[in-house]
Amino acid sequence: MHQFFVNFYKNGPKNDNPIILKELSFPKFQGEVLGNGLRGIVQDLRAQSFDSWDWYSLAQRADAFLVNQQQTSKLLAVEYLKERWKQVGVVPYPHQLQTAHRVIVEMQGQAILADEVGLGKTIEAGLILKEYLLRGLVKKVLILTPASLLWQWYQELYEKFAITASIQRSEWDWDLTDILIASLDTAKREPHASRISGISYDLLIIDEAHKLKNSATVSYRFVNSIQKKYCLMLTATPIQNDLKELYNLIALIKPGQLGHYRSFKARFIQDKRTPKNPQELKELLRGVMVRNQREAGIVQFTKRIVHPLIVSLTPREQDIYDRVTRFVRDHGQENGLQNILPLITLQREVCSTFLATALTLEKMMDGLSPAQLSQVAALLKDLARVKQNSKCDALEQLVSDIKGEKLIIFTEYKASQEYIRYRLERAGYQTLAFDGTLSRGKKKWIRHMFQQEAQILVSTESGGEGLNFQFCSHIVNFDLPWNPMRLEQRIGRVHRLGQSRDVHIFNLITKGTIEEHIMYLLHQKINMFESIIGELDTILLHLNLGKSFESEIMKIFLAHEEQETVRENIDRFGDQLIRSRDEVRKTAWEIF
């Protein structure tokens, strides 16, 4: 039989050959059942584990033939999922359907899904996976994601695509589970990596694929070693800081698509961020990458309406703030900005609640000098005497003004979360808490309770990942994260595909504190609240900041005591971000 198909592919079908006609006659797709003709042969070929190039090529051509026989002008999944989508309120966008069709028909399942942030790459990947399952071309599937997204992938696949996957928990899951969602960080370690290397996957899906940009890393080598027939890589930023990163990603999907790196560099790279022959490069990328962009008008997002609420501190609160700031400056200068993270935390907490501030000061007492211990002891004593929180006063007034509307209140700190809930429940409001300590099941239950009953959800930063809240359209930032990416993650839980109303964002800003400077930078300078900034993480990497964005802010703050000087330096930092953004957009426009 195998030799018959080798001859068949060499010579082409003969319409008058009764043997060929018999072999190619298989039942049409009905429900989820495919005929046993060509599909069975494809499964036989796959059982050879692709131990030679001939077998691999034959299996690929057989799969392509099967796709063509199954009326590729239509996606079977769309009809199959129609009733389910009605129940869960999913309406796939045209660009998502077009992407799925193009990946299956034109790209043979080897693709980078590089849509900008918020355009639904996960929906596209789920649609492609469901289509391959219905066509009988995929059975063994591995989905690698950051650990924080495991539950989100599980939920999306189950609710939107009727796909029951498993989340990896033990080293035996790799062999026993057909559709498995796992953390890339776990998978690349032993004993897991060795087990995975012995498995032939029909489909490999990698979320946040830009983390594989460096071909010298363990993660890159691990993914490159996985046996896979089809592969989808999801990233909004296929280029972050160097065109070589794009080359490396494509080499994982389709080796040879861009030639050898030396020839690619000579032909397409002017400098590491500027391409040569961009039109020719665009054509090559079309064979392996799909990038839908917001500017193309393919999706109309609702508006973001920003409400900065300035909170004036009482004299006692202002005195505490000034003393904590003086301690942070003195401590930072004495240590030469070494171990700056606790100082950043303390400076942010004093703009949140004094309860959070006191807990951090207590943790910092070990290792302080006698003079510093005396300073901290006096601060803790005075912190305990402050009974008022002007921010919570303003929050209570805001909640009373937003009648009947659900709202999510974000804070960075667990202590602040508990204090906010205490104040609101004392005022007669029902609240729910959402944070990173909750199990997946409890997070889902709290989301359900928030949607059905409660008006207010108080969430910590870790609660900003994993679940979506499109049914809510009001966000309160009780305290502002200094890193705009983290702020965008908060807003993105609500302002995303499926949101039908304008989203109102209320920012509580304490007057005369560092929050005023942060608000100026994020809102007035780089205007990040009014639109989703899909390239923001690329901009930070472009400036070689990465996770040190907060440190850059802190260095400015510690170096200058005068408010005007701090503002001038924040302004210059904002100009750097804008220049970097323009460079990133220019590169993306030329290539994509």
Coordinates of C-alpha atoms in Angstrom, one line a residue:
M1 CA 0.0 0.0 0.0
H2 CA 2.8 2.4 0.9
Q3 CA 4.6 1.8 -2.4
F4 CA 1.3 2.3 -4.2
F5 CA 1.0 5.8 -2.8
V6 CA 4.7 6.6 -3.6
N7 CA 3.9 5.7 -7.2
F8 CA 0.6 7.6 -7.0
Y9 CA 2.4 10.8 -6.0
K10 CA 5.1 10.3 -8.6
N11 CA 2.8 9.7 -11.5
G12 CA -0.5 11.3 -10.5
P13 CA -3.9 9.7 -10.5
K14 CA -5.3 8.0 -13.5
N15 CA -9.1 8.4 -13.7
D16 CA -9.5 5.1 -15.5
N17 CA -7.6 3.2 -12.8
P18 CA -10.1 1.3 -10.7
I19 CA -7.6 0.7 -7.9
I20 CA -6.9 4.4 -7.5
L21 CA -10.6 5.3 -7.7
K22 CA -11.3 2.7 -5.0
E23 CA -8.6 4.0 -2.7
L24 CA -9.6 7.7 -3.1
S25 CA -13.3 7.1 -2.5
F26 CA -14.0 7.8 1.2
P27 CA -17.2 9.1 2.9
K28 CA -17.7 12.8 3.1
F29 CA -17.4 14.5 6.4
Q30 CA -20.4 14.0 8.6
G31 CA -20.3 15.5 12.1
E32 CA -16.9 14.6 13.4
V33 CA -16.5 11.3 11.5
L34 CA -14.2 11.0 8.5
G35 CA -13.8 8.1 6.3
N36 CA -11.2 5.4 6.8
G37 CA -9.6 5.7 3.4
L38 CA -6.9 8.3 3.0
R39 CA -7.1 9.2 6.7
G40 CA -6.1 5.7 7.7
I41 CA -3.2 5.8 5.3
V42 CA -2.0 9.1 6.8
Q43 CA -2.1 7.5 10.2
D44 CA -0.1 4.6 9.0
L45 CA 2.5 6.9 7.6
R46 CA 2.6 8.9 10.8
A47 CA 3.3 5.7 12.7
Q48 CA 6.7 5.6 11.0
S49 CA 7.7 8.5 13.3
F50 CA 9.0 10.3 10.2
D51 CA 12.3 8.4 10.5
S52 CA 13.2 9.4 7.0
W53 CA 12.7 12.4 4.8
D54 CA 10.8 10.3 2.2
W55 CA 8.2 9.3 4.8
Y56 CA 7.9 12.8 6.2
S57 CA 7.4 14.3 2.7
L58 CA 4.9 11.6 1.8
A59 CA 2.8 12.2 5.0
Q60 CA 2.9 15.9 4.4
R61 CA 1.6 15.5 0.8
A62 CA -1.0 13.0 2.0
D63 CA -2.3 15.5 4.6
A64 CA -2.4 18.3 2.0
F65 CA -4.3 16.0 -0.4
L66 CA -6.8 15.2 2.4
V67 CA -7.3 18.9 3.2
N68 CA -8.0 19.6 -0.5
Q69 CA -10.5 16.7 -0.6
Q70 CA -12.4 18.1 2.4
Q71 CA -13.7 21.3 0.7
T72 CA -11.2 23.8 2.0
S73 CA -13.2 26.7 0.9
K74 CA -15.2 26.3 4.1
L75 CA -14.1 25.8 7.7
L76 CA -15.8 22.8 9.1
A77 CA -15.4 24.2 12.7
V78 CA -17.6 27.3 11.9
E79 CA -20.7 25.1 11.2
Y80 CA -19.9 22.7 14.0
L81 CA -19.5 25.4 16.7
K82 CA -22.3 27.6 15.5
E83 CA -24.8 26.6 18.3
R84 CA -22.1 26.6 21.0
W85 CA -21.0 30.1 20.0
K86 CA -24.5 31.3 20.3
Q87 CA -24.7 30.0 23.9
V88 CA -21.4 31.6 25.0
G89 CA -21.8 34.8 23.0
V90 CA -18.8 34.3 20.7
V91 CA -18.9 36.0 17.3
P92 CA -15.7 35.2 15.4
Y93 CA -14.3 38.2 13.5
P94 CA -13.7 37.9 9.7
H95 CA -10.0 38.4 10.1
Q96 CA -9.9 35.4 12.5
L97 CA -11.7 33.2 10.1
Q98 CA -9.5 34.3 7.2
T99 CA -6.4 33.7 9.3
A100 CA -7.5 30.1 10.2
H101 CA -8.3 29.3 6.5
R102 CA -5.0 30.8 5.3
V103 CA -2.9 28.9 7.8
I104 CA -4.6 25.5 7.0
V105 CA -4.8 25.9 3.2
E106 CA -1.8 28.1 2.2
M107 CA 0.7 27.5 5.1
Q108 CA 0.1 23.8 5.7
G109 CA -0.2 24.5 9.5
Q110 CA 3.2 26.1 9.9
A111 CA 2.6 29.7 11.0
I112 CA 3.5 32.6 13.3
L113 CA 0.2 34.3 14.4
A114 CA 1.5 37.8 15.0
D115 CA -1.6 39.9 15.3
E116 CA -1.3 43.0 17.4
V117 CA -2.4 42.9 21.0
G118 CA -6.1 42.5 21.5
L119 CA -7.0 41.0 18.1
G120 CA -7.6 37.5 19.2
K121 CA -4.6 35.3 18.4
T122 CA -5.8 32.7 20.9
I123 CA -9.2 32.5 19.1
E124 CA -7.3 31.9 15.8
A125 CA -5.2 29.2 17.3
G126 CA -8.2 27.5 18.8
L127 CA -10.1 27.6 15.5
I128 CA -7.2 26.1 13.7
L129 CA -6.8 23.3 16.3
K130 CA -10.6 22.5 16.2
E131 CA -10.5 22.4 12.4
Y132 CA -7.6 20.0 12.3
L133 CA -9.3 17.8 14.9
L134 CA -12.5 17.7 12.9
R135 CA -10.6 16.8 9.7
G136 CA -8.9 14.0 11.5
L137 CA -5.4 15.4 10.9
V138 CA -4.5 16.0 14.5
K139 CA -4.7 13.9 17.6
K140 CA -1.6 14.5 19.8
V141 CA -1.3 18.2 20.7
L142 CA 1.0 20.1 23.0
I143 CA 0.3 23.7 24.0
L144 CA 3.2 25.5 25.7
T145 CA 2.4 28.8 27.5
P146 CA 3.7 30.9 30.4
A147 CA 2.5 29.4 33.7
S148 CA 0.1 32.3 34.3
L149 CA -1.9 31.5 31.2
L150 CA -2.4 27.7 31.7
W151 CA -5.9 28.2 33.1
Q152 CA -6.9 30.8 30.5
W153 CA -6.0 28.4 27.7
Y154 CA -7.9 25.6 29.3
Q155 CA -11.0 27.7 29.7
E156 CA -10.8 29.3 26.2
L157 CA -10.5 25.9 24.5
Y158 CA -13.4 24.3 26.5
E159 CA -15.9 27.2 26.4
K160 CA -15.3 28.4 22.9
F161 CA -14.3 25.3 21.0
A162 CA -15.6 22.3 23.0
I163 CA -12.1 21.0 23.3
T164 CA -11.3 19.3 26.6
A165 CA -7.6 19.7 27.2
S166 CA -5.6 18.7 30.3
I167 CA -3.2 20.9 32.3
Q168 CA 0.2 19.2 32.9
R169 CA 0.7 18.1 36.5
S170 CA 3.1 15.1 36.4
E171 CA 5.8 13.6 34.2
W172 CA 3.3 10.9 33.1
D173 CA 0.9 13.4 31.5
W174 CA 3.1 13.8 28.4
D175 CA 2.4 10.2 27.3
L176 CA -1.1 9.7 28.6
T177 CA -2.8 12.9 27.4
D178 CA -3.7 13.7 23.8
I179 CA -4.3 17.5 24.2
L180 CA -2.0 18.9 26.9
I181 CA -1.4 22.5 28.1
A182 CA 1.9 23.0 29.9
S183 CA 4.3 25.6 31.1
L184 CA 7.3 26.0 28.8
D185 CA 9.5 26.5 31.8
T186 CA 8.4 23.1 33.2
A187 CA 8.6 21.3 29.9
K188 CA 12.2 22.3 29.1
R189 CA 13.5 20.8 32.4
E190 CA 14.2 17.2 33.2
P191 CA 12.7 14.7 33.4
H192 CA 10.1 16.3 31.3
A193 CA 12.3 17.3 28.3
S194 CA 13.5 13.7 27.8
R195 CA 9.9 12.4 27.7
I196 CA 8.8 15.0 25.3
S197 CA 11.7 14.3 22.9
G198 CA 10.3 10.8 22.4
I199 CA 6.9 11.9 21.3
S200 CA 5.7 12.9 17.8
Y201 CA 3.2 15.7 18.1
D202 CA 0.6 16.4 15.4
L203 CA 0.4 20.0 16.5
L204 CA 2.6 22.2 18.7
I205 CA 1.2 25.6 19.8
I206 CA 3.5 28.1 21.6
D207 CA 2.1 31.2 23.2
E208 CA 4.3 34.3 24.0
A209 CA 6.7 32.9 21.3
H210 CA 8.9 36.0 21.4
K211 CA 10.5 34.5 24.4
L212 CA 12.2 32.1 22.0
K213 CA 13.9 35.0 20.1
N214 CA 17.4 33.9 21.2
S215 CA 18.6 30.7 19.5
A216 CA 21.3 30.2 22.1
T217 CA 18.8 29.6 25.0
V218 CA 17.7 26.3 26.5
S219 CA 14.1 27.2 25.6
Y220 CA 14.9 27.7 21.9
R221 CA 16.9 24.5 21.6
F222 CA 14.2 22.5 23.5
V223 CA 11.4 23.8 21.2
N224 CA 13.5 23.2 18.1
S225 CA 14.0 19.5 19.2
I226 CA 10.3 18.7 19.5
Q227 CA 8.9 16.4 16.8
K228 CA 5.9 18.2 15.3
K229 CA 4.0 18.0 12.1
Y230 CA 2.2 21.4 12.5
C231 CA 3.3 24.3 14.6
L232 CA 1.7 27.6 15.6
M233 CA 3.6 30.3 17.4
L234 CA 1.7 33.3 18.9
T235 CA 3.3 36.6 19.5
A236 CA 2.3 40.3 19.1
T237 CA 6.0 41.3 18.8
P238 CA 7.9 39.0 16.4
I239 CA 10.6 41.7 16.3
Q240 CA 11.6 43.2 19.6
N241 CA 15.1 44.5 19.4
D242 CA 16.8 42.8 16.4
L243 CA 15.8 41.4 13.0
K244 CA 17.8 38.3 13.9
E245 CA 15.0 37.5 16.4
L246 CA 12.5 37.3 13.6
Y247 CA 14.9 35.0 11.7
N248 CA 15.2 32.7 14.7
L249 CA 11.4 32.4 15.2
I250 CA 10.9 31.6 11.5
A251 CA 13.7 29.0 11.6
L252 CA 11.6 27.1 14.3
I253 CA 8.5 27.1 12.1
K254 CA 10.0 26.7 8.6
P255 CA 13.7 26.1 8.4
G256 CA 15.1 27.5 5.2
Q257 CA 12.3 29.9 4.5
L258 CA 14.8 32.8 4.9
G259 CA 17.9 31.0 3.8
H260 CA 21.1 30.8 5.8
Y261 CA 21.5 33.6 8.4
R262 CA 24.6 35.0 6.7
S263 CA 22.7 35.3 3.4
F264 CA 19.6 36.7 5.2
K265 CA 21.8 39.3 7.0
A266 CA 23.5 40.4 3.7
R267 CA 20.2 40.5 1.8
F268 CA 17.8 42.0 4.3
I269 CA 19.6 43.7 7.3
Q270 CA 20.9 47.3 7.0
D271 CA 21.4 47.4 10.8
K272 CA 19.9 45.3 13.4
R273 CA 16.6 47.2 13.5
T274 CA 16.5 48.5 9.9
P275 CA 15.6 46.1 7.0
K276 CA 16.9 46.2 3.4
N277 CA 14.7 45.1 0.5
P278 CA 11.6 45.3 2.7
Q279 CA 9.2 44.4 -0.1
E280 CA 11.0 41.2 -0.9
L281 CA 11.2 40.4 2.8
K282 CA 7.4 41.0 3.1
E283 CA 6.8 38.4 0.4
L284 CA 8.9 35.8 2.2
L285 CA 7.2 36.5 5.5
R286 CA 3.7 36.0 3.9
G287 CA 4.5 32.4 3.5
V288 CA 4.9 31.8 7.2
M289 CA 3.4 34.8 9.1
V290 CA 0.0 36.4 9.6
R291 CA -0.2 39.8 11.1
N292 CA -3.4 41.7 11.5
Q293 CA -3.1 45.3 12.6
R294 CA -5.5 47.6 14.4
E295 CA -4.7 50.5 12.0
A296 CA -6.2 48.4 9.2
G297 CA -9.6 49.0 10.7
I298 CA -10.5 45.3 10.9
V299 CA -11.9 45.7 14.4
Q300 CA -13.6 48.6 16.0
F301 CA -12.7 48.8 19.7
T302 CA -14.8 50.7 22.1
K303 CA -13.3 53.9 23.5
R304 CA -11.2 54.3 26.6
I305 CA -12.4 57.2 28.7
V306 CA -9.9 58.3 31.3
H307 CA -10.8 60.1 34.6
P308 CA -7.9 61.3 36.6
L309 CA -9.1 61.9 40.2
I310 CA -6.7 64.0 42.2
V311 CA -6.7 63.3 45.9
S312 CA -5.3 65.8 48.4
L313 CA -3.7 64.4 51.5
T314 CA -4.4 65.6 55.0
P315 CA -1.4 67.4 56.7
R316 CA -0.7 64.4 58.8
E317 CA -0.8 62.1 55.7
Q318 CA 1.5 64.5 53.8
D319 CA 3.9 64.5 56.7
I320 CA 4.1 60.7 56.7
Y321 CA 4.6 60.6 53.0
D322 CA 7.4 63.2 53.1
R323 CA 9.2 61.3 56.0
V324 CA 8.9 57.9 54.1
T325 CA 10.3 59.6 51.0
R326 CA 13.2 61.0 53.0
F327 CA 14.0 57.6 54.4
V328 CA 13.8 56.0 50.9
R329 CA 16.2 58.7 49.5
D330 CA 18.6 58.5 52.3
H331 CA 18.7 54.7 52.3
G332 CA 19.0 54.6 48.5
Q333 CA 21.9 57.1 48.4
E334 CA 23.8 55.3 51.3
N335 CA 23.6 52.0 49.4
G336 CA 24.5 53.4 46.0
L337 CA 21.1 52.2 44.6
Q338 CA 22.0 48.6 45.5
N339 CA 19.0 46.4 46.3
I340 CA 16.6 49.1 45.0
L341 CA 13.5 46.9 44.8
P342 CA 12.4 47.2 48.5
L343 CA 12.7 51.0 48.1
I344 CA 10.6 51.1 45.0
T345 CA 8.0 49.0 46.8
L346 CA 8.0 51.3 49.8
Q347 CA 7.7 54.4 47.7
R348 CA 4.8 53.0 45.8
E349 CA 3.0 51.7 48.9
V350 CA 3.1 55.0 50.7
C351 CA 0.9 56.3 47.8
S352 CA -1.5 53.3 48.4
T353 CA -2.2 52.7 52.0
F354 CA -0.3 53.2 55.2
L355 CA -1.1 49.6 56.2
A356 CA 0.9 48.3 53.3
T357 CA 3.7 50.8 54.1
A358 CA 4.0 49.7 57.7
L359 CA 4.2 46.0 56.8
T360 CA 7.1 46.7 54.4
L361 CA 8.9 48.9 56.9
E362 CA 8.7 46.1 59.5
K363 CA 10.3 43.6 57.0
M364 CA 13.1 46.0 56.2
M365 CA 14.1 46.5 59.9
D366 CA 16.6 43.6 59.8
G367 CA 20.0 44.9 58.7
L368 CA 19.3 48.6 59.3
S369 CA 21.7 50.8 61.2
P370 CA 20.7 52.1 64.7
A371 CA 19.9 55.5 63.3
Q372 CA 17.8 54.0 60.5
L373 CA 16.0 51.7 63.1
S374 CA 15.2 54.7 65.2
Q375 CA 13.8 56.5 62.1
V376 CA 11.7 53.5 61.1
A377 CA 10.4 53.0 64.7
A378 CA 9.2 56.6 64.8
L379 CA 7.5 56.2 61.5
L380 CA 5.7 53.0 62.5
K381 CA 4.5 54.6 65.7
D382 CA 3.0 57.6 63.8
L383 CA 1.6 55.3 61.0
A384 CA -0.4 53.5 63.6
R385 CA -2.0 56.8 64.7
V386 CA -3.2 57.8 61.3
K387 CA -6.9 56.7 61.1
Q388 CA -7.8 58.5 57.9
N389 CA -7.1 57.4 54.3
S390 CA -8.0 60.2 51.8
K391 CA -7.8 57.8 48.9
C392 CA -10.4 55.5 50.4
D393 CA -12.6 58.5 51.2
A394 CA -12.4 59.4 47.5
L395 CA -13.0 55.8 46.5
E396 CA -16.2 55.6 48.6
Q397 CA -17.5 58.7 46.9
L398 CA -16.7 57.3 43.5
V399 CA -18.4 54.0 44.1
S400 CA -21.6 55.9 45.3
D401 CA -21.5 57.9 42.1
I402 CA -21.3 54.8 39.9
K403 CA -24.7 53.5 40.6
G404 CA -25.6 50.0 39.4
E405 CA -22.4 49.5 37.4
K406 CA -19.9 46.8 38.1
L407 CA -16.3 47.9 38.7
I408 CA -12.9 46.3 39.3
I409 CA -10.7 48.1 41.7
F410 CA -7.0 47.3 41.2
T411 CA -4.3 47.6 43.8
E412 CA -0.7 46.3 43.8
Y413 CA -0.8 45.2 47.4
K414 CA -2.6 42.5 49.4
A415 CA -2.7 44.7 52.5
S416 CA -4.3 47.5 50.5
Q417 CA -6.8 45.1 49.1
E418 CA -7.9 44.0 52.5
Y419 CA -8.2 47.6 53.8
I420 CA -10.2 48.7 50.7
R421 CA -12.6 45.8 51.2
Y422 CA -13.0 46.6 54.9
R423 CA -13.8 50.3 54.1
L424 CA -16.3 49.5 51.3
E425 CA -18.1 46.7 53.2
R426 CA -18.3 49.0 56.2
A427 CA -20.0 51.5 53.9
G428 CA -22.6 48.8 52.9
Y429 CA -21.1 47.4 49.6
Q430 CA -20.7 43.8 48.7
T431 CA -17.2 43.0 47.5
L432 CA -15.2 40.1 46.2
A433 CA -11.4 39.5 46.4
F434 CA -9.4 38.3 43.5
D435 CA -5.6 37.5 43.8
G436 CA -2.9 35.2 42.8
T437 CA -3.3 32.9 45.8
L438 CA -6.6 31.5 44.6
S439 CA -6.9 28.1 42.9
R440 CA -8.0 28.0 39.3
G441 CA -11.5 26.7 40.3
K442 CA -11.9 29.5 42.9
K443 CA -10.9 32.2 40.4
K444 CA -13.5 30.9 38.0
W445 CA -16.1 30.8 40.7
I446 CA -15.3 34.4 41.9
R447 CA -15.6 35.6 38.2
H448 CA -19.0 33.9 38.0
M449 CA -20.1 35.5 41.3
F450 CA -18.9 38.9 40.1
Q451 CA -20.8 38.6 36.8
Q452 CA -24.0 37.4 38.4
E453 CA -24.2 39.1 41.8
A454 CA -21.5 41.4 43.2
Q455 CA -21.0 44.9 42.1
I456 CA -17.3 45.3 43.1
L457 CA -14.2 43.1 42.6
V458 CA -11.0 44.2 44.4
S459 CA -8.1 42.6 42.6
T460 CA -4.4 42.6 43.2
E461 CA -1.8 42.7 40.4
S462 CA -1.7 39.0 40.0
G463 CA -5.4 39.0 39.6
G464 CA -4.9 40.9 36.4
E465 CA -3.9 37.8 34.6
G466 CA -5.7 34.7 33.4
L467 CA -9.4 35.7 33.2
N468 CA -11.3 38.2 31.1
F469 CA -14.1 40.5 32.4
Q470 CA -15.7 42.0 29.2
F471 CA -19.0 42.2 31.1
C472 CA -17.5 45.0 33.2
S473 CA -16.7 48.4 31.8
H474 CA -15.4 50.4 34.8
I475 CA -11.9 50.1 36.2
V476 CA -10.4 51.9 39.2
N477 CA -6.7 52.1 39.6
F478 CA -6.4 52.7 43.3
D479 CA -2.7 52.9 42.9
L480 CA -0.7 53.1 39.7
P481 CA 1.9 50.6 38.7
W482 CA 5.0 52.3 37.4
N483 CA 5.5 49.9 34.6
P484 CA 3.0 50.7 31.8
M485 CA 2.9 47.1 30.6
R486 CA 1.4 46.1 33.9
L487 CA -1.1 48.9 33.7
E488 CA -2.0 47.7 30.2
Q489 CA -2.6 44.2 31.5
R490 CA -5.1 45.5 34.0
I491 CA -7.0 47.4 31.4
G492 CA -6.8 44.5 28.9
R493 CA -8.8 42.3 31.3
V494 CA -11.8 44.5 30.4
H495 CA -11.0 46.4 27.2
R496 CA -10.7 43.7 24.6
L497 CA -12.5 41.9 21.9
G498 CA -16.1 41.2 23.0
Q499 CA -16.4 44.5 25.0
S500 CA -19.5 46.2 23.7
R501 CA -19.3 49.4 25.9
D502 CA -16.9 52.2 26.3
V503 CA -14.5 51.5 29.1
H504 CA -14.1 54.1 31.9
I505 CA -10.8 54.2 33.7
F506 CA -10.6 56.1 37.0
N507 CA -7.1 56.8 38.3
L508 CA -6.8 57.9 41.9
I509 CA -3.7 60.2 42.1
T510 CA -2.3 61.6 45.4
K511 CA -1.4 65.2 44.9
G512 CA 2.2 66.2 45.7
T513 CA 3.5 62.7 45.4
I514 CA 5.5 60.7 42.8
E515 CA 2.1 59.4 41.5
E516 CA 1.6 62.8 39.9
H517 CA 4.8 62.3 37.8
I518 CA 3.9 58.8 36.8
M519 CA 0.4 60.0 35.7
Y520 CA 2.0 62.7 33.7
L521 CA 4.3 60.3 32.0
L522 CA 1.8 57.6 31.2
H523 CA -1.3 59.8 30.4
Q524 CA -0.1 63.1 29.0
K525 CA 3.3 62.2 27.6
I526 CA 2.9 58.8 26.0
N527 CA -0.9 58.8 25.9
M528 CA -1.1 55.1 26.7
F529 CA -4.6 55.1 28.2
E530 CA -6.4 56.1 25.0
S531 CA -5.3 53.1 22.9
I532 CA -3.8 49.6 23.3
I533 CA -0.1 50.0 22.9
G534 CA 0.7 46.6 21.2
E535 CA 4.4 47.5 20.8
L536 CA 5.0 48.7 24.3
D537 CA 7.1 45.7 25.5
T538 CA 9.1 46.1 22.3
I539 CA 9.7 49.8 23.1
L540 CA 11.0 48.9 26.6
L541 CA 13.4 46.3 25.2
H542 CA 14.5 48.7 22.5
L543 CA 15.6 51.0 25.2
N544 CA 17.2 48.1 27.0
L545 CA 14.9 48.6 30.0
G546 CA 12.9 45.4 30.2
K547 CA 11.8 44.9 33.8
S548 CA 13.9 47.9 35.0
F549 CA 11.4 50.5 33.9
E550 CA 10.5 51.1 37.5
S551 CA 14.2 51.4 38.4
E552 CA 14.7 54.2 35.8
I553 CA 11.8 56.1 37.4
M554 CA 13.3 55.5 40.9
K555 CA 16.7 56.7 39.8
I556 CA 15.3 60.0 38.6
F557 CA 13.2 60.3 41.8
L558 CA 16.2 59.6 44.1
A559 CA 18.6 61.9 42.3
H560 CA 16.4 65.0 42.4
E561 CA 14.5 66.4 45.3
E562 CA 13.0 69.5 43.5
Q563 CA 9.6 68.7 42.0
E564 CA 10.3 70.7 38.9
T565 CA 13.6 68.9 38.3
V566 CA 11.9 65.6 38.7
R567 CA 9.3 66.6 36.1
E568 CA 12.0 67.7 33.6
N569 CA 13.8 64.4 33.9
I570 CA 10.5 62.5 33.6
D571 CA 9.8 64.6 30.5
R572 CA 13.1 63.6 28.9
F573 CA 12.5 60.0 29.7
G574 CA 9.1 60.2 28.0
D575 CA 10.7 61.7 24.9
Q576 CA 13.0 58.6 24.8
L577 CA 9.9 56.4 24.9
I578 CA 8.3 58.3 22.1
R579 CA 11.4 58.2 19.8
S580 CA 11.7 54.5 20.4
R581 CA 8.0 53.9 19.6
D582 CA 8.4 55.8 16.3
E583 CA 11.4 53.6 15.4
V584 CA 9.6 50.4 16.3
R585 CA 6.5 51.4 14.2
K586 CA 8.7 52.4 11.3
T587 CA 10.4 48.9 11.3
A588 CA 7.1 47.1 11.6
W589 CA 5.5 49.2 8.8
E590 CA 8.3 48.4 6.5
I591 CA 8.3 44.7 7.1
F592 CA 4.6 43.9 7.8

